[in-house]
Short mmCIF file of C-alpha atoms in Angstrom, two decimals:
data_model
loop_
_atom_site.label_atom_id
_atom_site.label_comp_id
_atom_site.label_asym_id
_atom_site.label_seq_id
_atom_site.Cartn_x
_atom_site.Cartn_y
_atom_site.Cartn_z
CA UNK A 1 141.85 18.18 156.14
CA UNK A 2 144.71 20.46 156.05
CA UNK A 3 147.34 17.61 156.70
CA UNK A 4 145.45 15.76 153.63
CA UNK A 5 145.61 18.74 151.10
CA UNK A 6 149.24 19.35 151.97
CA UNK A 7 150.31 15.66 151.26
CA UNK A 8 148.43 16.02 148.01
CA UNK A 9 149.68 19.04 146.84
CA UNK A 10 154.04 18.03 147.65
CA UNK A 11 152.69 14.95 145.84
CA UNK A 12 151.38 16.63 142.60
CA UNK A 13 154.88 18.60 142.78
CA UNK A 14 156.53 15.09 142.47
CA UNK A 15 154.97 13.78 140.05
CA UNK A 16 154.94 16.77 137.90
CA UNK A 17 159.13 17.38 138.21
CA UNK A 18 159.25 13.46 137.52
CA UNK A 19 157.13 14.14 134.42
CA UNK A 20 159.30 16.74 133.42
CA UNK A 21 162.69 15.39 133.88
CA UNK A 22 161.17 12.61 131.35
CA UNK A 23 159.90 15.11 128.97
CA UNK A 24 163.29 16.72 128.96
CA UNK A 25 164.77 13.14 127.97
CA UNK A 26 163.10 13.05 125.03
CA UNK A 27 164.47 15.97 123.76
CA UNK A 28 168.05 13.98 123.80
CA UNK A 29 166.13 10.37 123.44
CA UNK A 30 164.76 11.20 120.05
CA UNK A 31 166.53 10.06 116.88
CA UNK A 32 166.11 13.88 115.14
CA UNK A 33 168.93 16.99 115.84
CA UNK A 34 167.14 19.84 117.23
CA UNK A 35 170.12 22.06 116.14
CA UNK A 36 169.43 20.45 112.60
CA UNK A 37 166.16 20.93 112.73
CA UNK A 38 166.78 24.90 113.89
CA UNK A 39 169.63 26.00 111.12
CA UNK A 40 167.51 23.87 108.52
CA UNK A 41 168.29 21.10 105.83
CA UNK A 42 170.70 23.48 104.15
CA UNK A 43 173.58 23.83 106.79
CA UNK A 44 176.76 22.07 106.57
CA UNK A 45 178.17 20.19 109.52
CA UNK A 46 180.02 23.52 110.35
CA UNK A 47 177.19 25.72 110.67
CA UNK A 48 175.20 22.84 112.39
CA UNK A 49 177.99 22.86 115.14
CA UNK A 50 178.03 26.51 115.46
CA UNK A 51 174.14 26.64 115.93
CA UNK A 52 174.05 23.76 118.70
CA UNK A 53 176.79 25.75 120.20
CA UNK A 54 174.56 28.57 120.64
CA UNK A 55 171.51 26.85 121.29
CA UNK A 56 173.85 25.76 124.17
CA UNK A 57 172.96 21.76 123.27
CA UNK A 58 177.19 20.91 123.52
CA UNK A 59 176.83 21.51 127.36
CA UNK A 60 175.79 18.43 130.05
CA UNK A 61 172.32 17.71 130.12
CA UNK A 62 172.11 18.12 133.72
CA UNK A 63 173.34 21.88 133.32
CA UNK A 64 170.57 22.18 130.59
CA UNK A 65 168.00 20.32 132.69
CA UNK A 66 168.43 22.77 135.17
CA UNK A 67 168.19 25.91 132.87
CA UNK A 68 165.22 24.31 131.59
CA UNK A 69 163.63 24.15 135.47
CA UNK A 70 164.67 27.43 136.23
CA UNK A 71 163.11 29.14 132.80
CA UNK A 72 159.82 27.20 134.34
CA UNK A 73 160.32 29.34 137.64
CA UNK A 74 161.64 32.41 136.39
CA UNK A 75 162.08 32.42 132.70
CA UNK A 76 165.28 32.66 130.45
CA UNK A 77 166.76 34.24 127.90
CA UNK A 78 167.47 31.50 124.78
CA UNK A 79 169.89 31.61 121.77
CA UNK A 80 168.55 31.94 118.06
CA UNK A 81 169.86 30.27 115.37
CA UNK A 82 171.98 33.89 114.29
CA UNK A 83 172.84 34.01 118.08
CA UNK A 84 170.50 36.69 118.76
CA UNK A 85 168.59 36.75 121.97
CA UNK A 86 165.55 35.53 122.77
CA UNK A 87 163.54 36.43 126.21
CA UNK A 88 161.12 34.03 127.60
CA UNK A 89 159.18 34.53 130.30
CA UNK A 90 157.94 32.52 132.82
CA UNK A 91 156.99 29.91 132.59
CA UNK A 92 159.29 29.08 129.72
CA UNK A 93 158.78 26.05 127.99
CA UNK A 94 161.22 26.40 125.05
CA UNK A 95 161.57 27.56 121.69
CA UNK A 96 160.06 26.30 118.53
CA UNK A 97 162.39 26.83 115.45
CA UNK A 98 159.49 25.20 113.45
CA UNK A 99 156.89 27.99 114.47
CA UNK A 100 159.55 30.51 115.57
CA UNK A 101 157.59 31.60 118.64
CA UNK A 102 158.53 30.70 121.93
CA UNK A 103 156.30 27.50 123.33
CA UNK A 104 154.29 28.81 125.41
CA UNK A 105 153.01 31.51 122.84
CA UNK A 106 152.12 28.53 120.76
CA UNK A 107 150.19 27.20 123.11
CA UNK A 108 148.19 29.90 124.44
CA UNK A 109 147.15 31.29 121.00
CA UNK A 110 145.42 27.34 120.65
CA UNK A 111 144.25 26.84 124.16
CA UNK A 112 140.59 28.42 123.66
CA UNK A 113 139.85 26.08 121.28
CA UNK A 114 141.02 23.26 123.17
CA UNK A 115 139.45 24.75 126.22
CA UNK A 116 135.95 25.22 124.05
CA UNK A 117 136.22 21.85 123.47
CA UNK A 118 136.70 20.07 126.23
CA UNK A 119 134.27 22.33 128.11
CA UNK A 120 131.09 21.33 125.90
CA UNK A 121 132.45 17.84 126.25
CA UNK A 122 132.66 17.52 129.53
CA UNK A 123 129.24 18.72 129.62
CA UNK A 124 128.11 15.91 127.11
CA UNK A 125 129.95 13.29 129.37
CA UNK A 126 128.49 14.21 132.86
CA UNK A 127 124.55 15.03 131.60
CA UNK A 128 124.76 11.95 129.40
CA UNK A 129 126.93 9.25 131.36
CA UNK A 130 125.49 9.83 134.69
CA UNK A 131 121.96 10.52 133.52
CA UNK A 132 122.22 6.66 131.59
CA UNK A 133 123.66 5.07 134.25
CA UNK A 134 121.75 6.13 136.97
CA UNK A 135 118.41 5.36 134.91
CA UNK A 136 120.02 2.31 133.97
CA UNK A 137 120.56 1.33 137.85
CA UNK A 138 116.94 2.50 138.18
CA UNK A 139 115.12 0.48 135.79
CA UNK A 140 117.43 -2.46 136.41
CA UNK A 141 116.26 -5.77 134.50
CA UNK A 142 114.06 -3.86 132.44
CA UNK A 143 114.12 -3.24 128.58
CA UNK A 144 115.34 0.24 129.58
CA UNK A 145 118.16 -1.12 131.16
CA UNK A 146 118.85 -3.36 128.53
CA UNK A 147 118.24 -0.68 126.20
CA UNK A 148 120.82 1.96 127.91
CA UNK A 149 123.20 -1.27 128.34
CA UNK A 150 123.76 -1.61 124.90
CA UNK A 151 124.19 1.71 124.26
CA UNK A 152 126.91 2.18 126.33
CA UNK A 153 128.68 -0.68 124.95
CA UNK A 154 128.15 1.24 121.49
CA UNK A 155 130.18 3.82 123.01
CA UNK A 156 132.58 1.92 124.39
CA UNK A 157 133.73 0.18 121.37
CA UNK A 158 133.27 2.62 118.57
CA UNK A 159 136.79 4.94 117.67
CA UNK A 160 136.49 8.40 117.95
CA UNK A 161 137.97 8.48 114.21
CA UNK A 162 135.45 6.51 113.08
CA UNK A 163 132.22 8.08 114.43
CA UNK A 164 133.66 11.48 113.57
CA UNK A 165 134.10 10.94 109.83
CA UNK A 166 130.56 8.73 109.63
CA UNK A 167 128.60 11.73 111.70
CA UNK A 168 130.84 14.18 109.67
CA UNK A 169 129.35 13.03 106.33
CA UNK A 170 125.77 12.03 107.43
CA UNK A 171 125.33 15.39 109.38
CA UNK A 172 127.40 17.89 107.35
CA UNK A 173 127.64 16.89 103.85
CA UNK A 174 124.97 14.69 103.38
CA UNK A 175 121.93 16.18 104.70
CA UNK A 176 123.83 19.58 105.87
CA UNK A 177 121.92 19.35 109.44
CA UNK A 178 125.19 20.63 110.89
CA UNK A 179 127.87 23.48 109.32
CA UNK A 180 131.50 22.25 108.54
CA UNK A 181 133.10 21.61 112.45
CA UNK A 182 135.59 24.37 113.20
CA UNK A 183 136.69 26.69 116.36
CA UNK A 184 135.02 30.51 116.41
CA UNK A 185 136.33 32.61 119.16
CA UNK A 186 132.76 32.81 121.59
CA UNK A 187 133.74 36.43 121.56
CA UNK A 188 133.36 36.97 117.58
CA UNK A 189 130.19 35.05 117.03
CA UNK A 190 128.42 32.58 120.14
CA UNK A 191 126.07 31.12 117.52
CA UNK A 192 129.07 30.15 115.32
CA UNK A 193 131.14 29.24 118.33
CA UNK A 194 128.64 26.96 119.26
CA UNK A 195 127.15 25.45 115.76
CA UNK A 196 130.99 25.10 114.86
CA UNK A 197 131.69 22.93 118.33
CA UNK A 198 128.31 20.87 118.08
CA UNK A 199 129.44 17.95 115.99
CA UNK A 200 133.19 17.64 118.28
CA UNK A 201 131.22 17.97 121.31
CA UNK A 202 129.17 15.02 120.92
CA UNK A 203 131.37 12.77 118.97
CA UNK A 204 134.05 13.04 122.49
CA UNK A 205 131.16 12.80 124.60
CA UNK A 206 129.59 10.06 123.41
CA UNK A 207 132.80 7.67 123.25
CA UNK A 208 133.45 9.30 126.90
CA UNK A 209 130.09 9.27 128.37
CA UNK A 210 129.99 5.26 127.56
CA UNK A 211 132.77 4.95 130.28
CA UNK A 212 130.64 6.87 132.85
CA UNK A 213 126.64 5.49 132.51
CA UNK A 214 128.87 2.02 133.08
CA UNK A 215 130.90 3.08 136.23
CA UNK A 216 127.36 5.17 137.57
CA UNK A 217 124.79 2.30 136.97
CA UNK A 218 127.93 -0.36 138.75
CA UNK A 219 128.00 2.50 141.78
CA UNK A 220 124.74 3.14 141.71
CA UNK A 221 123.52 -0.50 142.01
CA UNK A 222 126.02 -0.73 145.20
CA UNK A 223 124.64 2.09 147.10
CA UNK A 224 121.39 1.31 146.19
CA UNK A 225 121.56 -1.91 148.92
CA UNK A 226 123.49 0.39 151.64
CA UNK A 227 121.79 0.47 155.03
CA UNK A 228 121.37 4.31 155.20
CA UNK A 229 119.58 4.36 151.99
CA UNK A 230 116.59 1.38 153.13
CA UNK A 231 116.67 3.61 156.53
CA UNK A 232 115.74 6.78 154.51
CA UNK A 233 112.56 4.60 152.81
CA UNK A 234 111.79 2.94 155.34
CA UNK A 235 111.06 6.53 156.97
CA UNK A 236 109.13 6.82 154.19
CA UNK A 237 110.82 9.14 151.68
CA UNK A 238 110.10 8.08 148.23
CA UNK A 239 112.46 5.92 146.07
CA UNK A 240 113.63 8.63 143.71
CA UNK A 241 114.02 11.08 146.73
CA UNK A 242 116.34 8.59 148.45
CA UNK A 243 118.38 7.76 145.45
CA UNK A 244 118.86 11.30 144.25
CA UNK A 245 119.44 12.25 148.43
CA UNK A 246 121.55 9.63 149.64
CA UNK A 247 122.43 7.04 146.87
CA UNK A 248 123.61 9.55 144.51
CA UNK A 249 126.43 11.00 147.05
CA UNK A 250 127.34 7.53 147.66
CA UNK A 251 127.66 6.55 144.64
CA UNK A 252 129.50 9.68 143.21
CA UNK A 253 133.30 9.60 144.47
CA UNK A 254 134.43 7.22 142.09
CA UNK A 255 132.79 9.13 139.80
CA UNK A 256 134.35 12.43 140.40
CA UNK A 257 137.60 10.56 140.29
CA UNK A 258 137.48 9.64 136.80
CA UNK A 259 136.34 13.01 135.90
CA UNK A 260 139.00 14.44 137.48
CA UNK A 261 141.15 12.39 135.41
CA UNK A 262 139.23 12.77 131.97
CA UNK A 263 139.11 16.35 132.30
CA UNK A 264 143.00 16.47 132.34
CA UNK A 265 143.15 14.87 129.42
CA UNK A 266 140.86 17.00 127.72
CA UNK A 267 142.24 20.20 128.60
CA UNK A 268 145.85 18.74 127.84
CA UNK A 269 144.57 18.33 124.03
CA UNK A 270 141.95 15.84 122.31
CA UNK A 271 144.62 14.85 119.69
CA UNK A 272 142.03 12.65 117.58
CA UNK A 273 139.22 14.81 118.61
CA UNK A 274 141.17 17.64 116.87
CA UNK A 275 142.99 16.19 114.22
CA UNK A 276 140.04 14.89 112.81
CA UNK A 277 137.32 17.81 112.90
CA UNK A 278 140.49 20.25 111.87
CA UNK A 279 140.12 22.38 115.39
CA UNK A 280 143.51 24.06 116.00
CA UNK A 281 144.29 23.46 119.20
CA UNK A 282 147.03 21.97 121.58
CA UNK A 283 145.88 18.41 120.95
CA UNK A 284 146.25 19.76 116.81
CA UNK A 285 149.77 22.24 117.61
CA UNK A 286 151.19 18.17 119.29
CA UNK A 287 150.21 15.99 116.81
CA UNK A 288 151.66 18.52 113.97
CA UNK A 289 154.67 19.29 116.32
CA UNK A 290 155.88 15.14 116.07
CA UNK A 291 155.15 15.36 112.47
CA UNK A 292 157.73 18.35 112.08
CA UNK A 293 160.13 16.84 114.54
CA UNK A 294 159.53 20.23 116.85
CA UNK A 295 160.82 19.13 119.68
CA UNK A 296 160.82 22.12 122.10
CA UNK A 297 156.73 22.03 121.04
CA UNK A 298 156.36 18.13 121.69
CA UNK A 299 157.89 18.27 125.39
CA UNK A 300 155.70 21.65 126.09
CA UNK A 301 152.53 20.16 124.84
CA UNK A 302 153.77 16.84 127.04
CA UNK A 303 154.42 19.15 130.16
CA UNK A 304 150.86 20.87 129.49
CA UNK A 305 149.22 17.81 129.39
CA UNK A 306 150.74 15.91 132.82
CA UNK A 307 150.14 19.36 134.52
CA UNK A 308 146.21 19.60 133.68
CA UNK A 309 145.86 15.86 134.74
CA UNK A 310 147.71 16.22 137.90
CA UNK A 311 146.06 19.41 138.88
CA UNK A 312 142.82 17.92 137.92
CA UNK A 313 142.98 14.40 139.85
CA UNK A 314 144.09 16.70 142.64
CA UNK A 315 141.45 18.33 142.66
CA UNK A 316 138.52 15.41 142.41
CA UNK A 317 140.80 13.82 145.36
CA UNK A 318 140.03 17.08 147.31
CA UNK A 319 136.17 16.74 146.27
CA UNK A 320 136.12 13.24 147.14
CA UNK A 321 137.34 13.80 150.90
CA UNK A 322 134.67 16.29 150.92
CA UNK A 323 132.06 13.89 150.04
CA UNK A 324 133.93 11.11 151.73
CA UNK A 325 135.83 12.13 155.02
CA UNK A 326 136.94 8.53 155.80
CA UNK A 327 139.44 9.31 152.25
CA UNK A 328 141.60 11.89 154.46
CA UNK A 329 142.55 8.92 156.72
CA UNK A 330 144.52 6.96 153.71
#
């Protein structure tokens, strides 16, 4: 086990630097001038010079690649615009001239509504998903199943855009069962907090959940035929006993997988999720950062993202050799 956590872990490492040396490119890659975009639409070509000089973009990108990985590991001081200094601790993800506040500031300040988010989602995703599919599996070729079958296909197909703005005016404005979706600190108000949250967390988790009743009634159904699992009835334990014992385990590392995986994404930022129901958070703070041409903010948010998904798969991996010990051989 120890062999198969530390080959997981230098891989994470890799793919994060890879991510990051991308991320970095697209701070050169994109068609904008972040030394533009810092003295402001104003500046002659004089003053524009003078402020990428001190921004220090006139030196080679692998000298500023490596500043950039070392302000990650130990911070850095950066350049303003008036050539003042600007500390940044670790880990430093840059500074946004649009927001004037280093990155990672940004960030934090927005992550506990992201993180509200994609908690109660997540919550949606695995009560609803799993608790479909595995009924689903249960009452196979029934009108349940059928039932379930097209509801998941509902969810599968329908935008997040779209269900937002149709559940947004039904709920909300039209018969005002819900208040008007927005992020309350938990710590100011749980009942606004959570009434605020309500409509978000089931618009993501329904689209989501869709993904995961289909993937738990397919796994299901497999284990369902296993020899272990007729051994168990045929020692008489009762059909919902042996499912929920034996068939569920089996049936739950692909599972754990892709909620490894979905969880990254959601703590990385539910860009639509956000943009739509006005929640500022880092999915919000990205999508406004292209929009301004931010730069500095777009490769942070892009760095934040890759490093919640990679921790996150890492971590279902780790559950899944648990659950699975033959996975530690591969």
């Amino acid at each position: 086990m120890t062999g198969y956590v530390l080959r997981r872990a230098l891989q994470a490492v890799a793919v994060l630097l890879a991510i990051t040396a991308t991320a970095f490119g697209l701070f050169f890659a994109a068609p904008s001038d972040p030394a533009l975009i810092a003295c402001g639409p104003k500046c002659d070509t004089g003053q524009v010079e003078a402020v990428r000089h001190s921004m220090g973009l006139d030196r080679p990108v692998a000298a500023q690649f490596g500043d950039y990985l070392g302000g990650l590991v130990a911070g850095r001081t950066i350049t303003d615009v008036d050539g003042s200094p600007i500390d940044c601790p670790a880990p430093c993800l840059g500074y946004s001239y649009a927001l004037h506040q280093p990155v990672l500031d940004a960030i934090t300040d927005r992550f506990p509504a992201t993180l509200s988010l994609a908690a109660g989602a997540l919550v949606v995703i695995v009560v609803l998903g799993v608790g479909v599919g595995f009924t689903a599996a249960l009452r196979r070729g029934t009108r349940t199943d059928r039932l379930l079958s097209g509801f998941t296909l509902l969810g599968a197909s329908v935008q997040i855009y779209f269900l937002g703005y149709v559940l947004q005016y039904l709920l909300v404005y039209a018969t005002g069962a819900l208040p008007v979706p927005g992020y309350t600190p938990f710590g100011s108000s749980p009942g606004a907090w959570a009434a605020g949250l309500a409509l978000p967390w089931l618009v993501l988790g329904f689209v989501n959940a869709a993904v995961f009743a289909r993937l738990s009634r397919a796994q299901m159904l497999e284990s369902m035929h296993e020899g272990y699992v007729r051994t168990a009835r045929a020692r008489g334990l009762s059909t919902l006993r042996a499912h929920l014992k034996y068939t569920a385990r089996g049936a739950g590392a692909p599972l754990v997988q892709l909620l490894g995986l979905e969880a990254g994404a959601l703590f990385g930022g539910a860009f639509i999720t956000e943009t739509v129901f006005g929640i500022d958070g880092i999915g919000k703070l990205a999508v406004d950062s292209v929009v301004q041409n931010d730069l500095p903010t777009v490769v942070g948010t892009v760095l934040l993202a890759a490093f919640f998904v990679v921790v996150f798969v890492a971590l279902a991996d780790l559950l899944v050799a648990r659950l699975d010990p033959r996975v530690r051989l591969v």
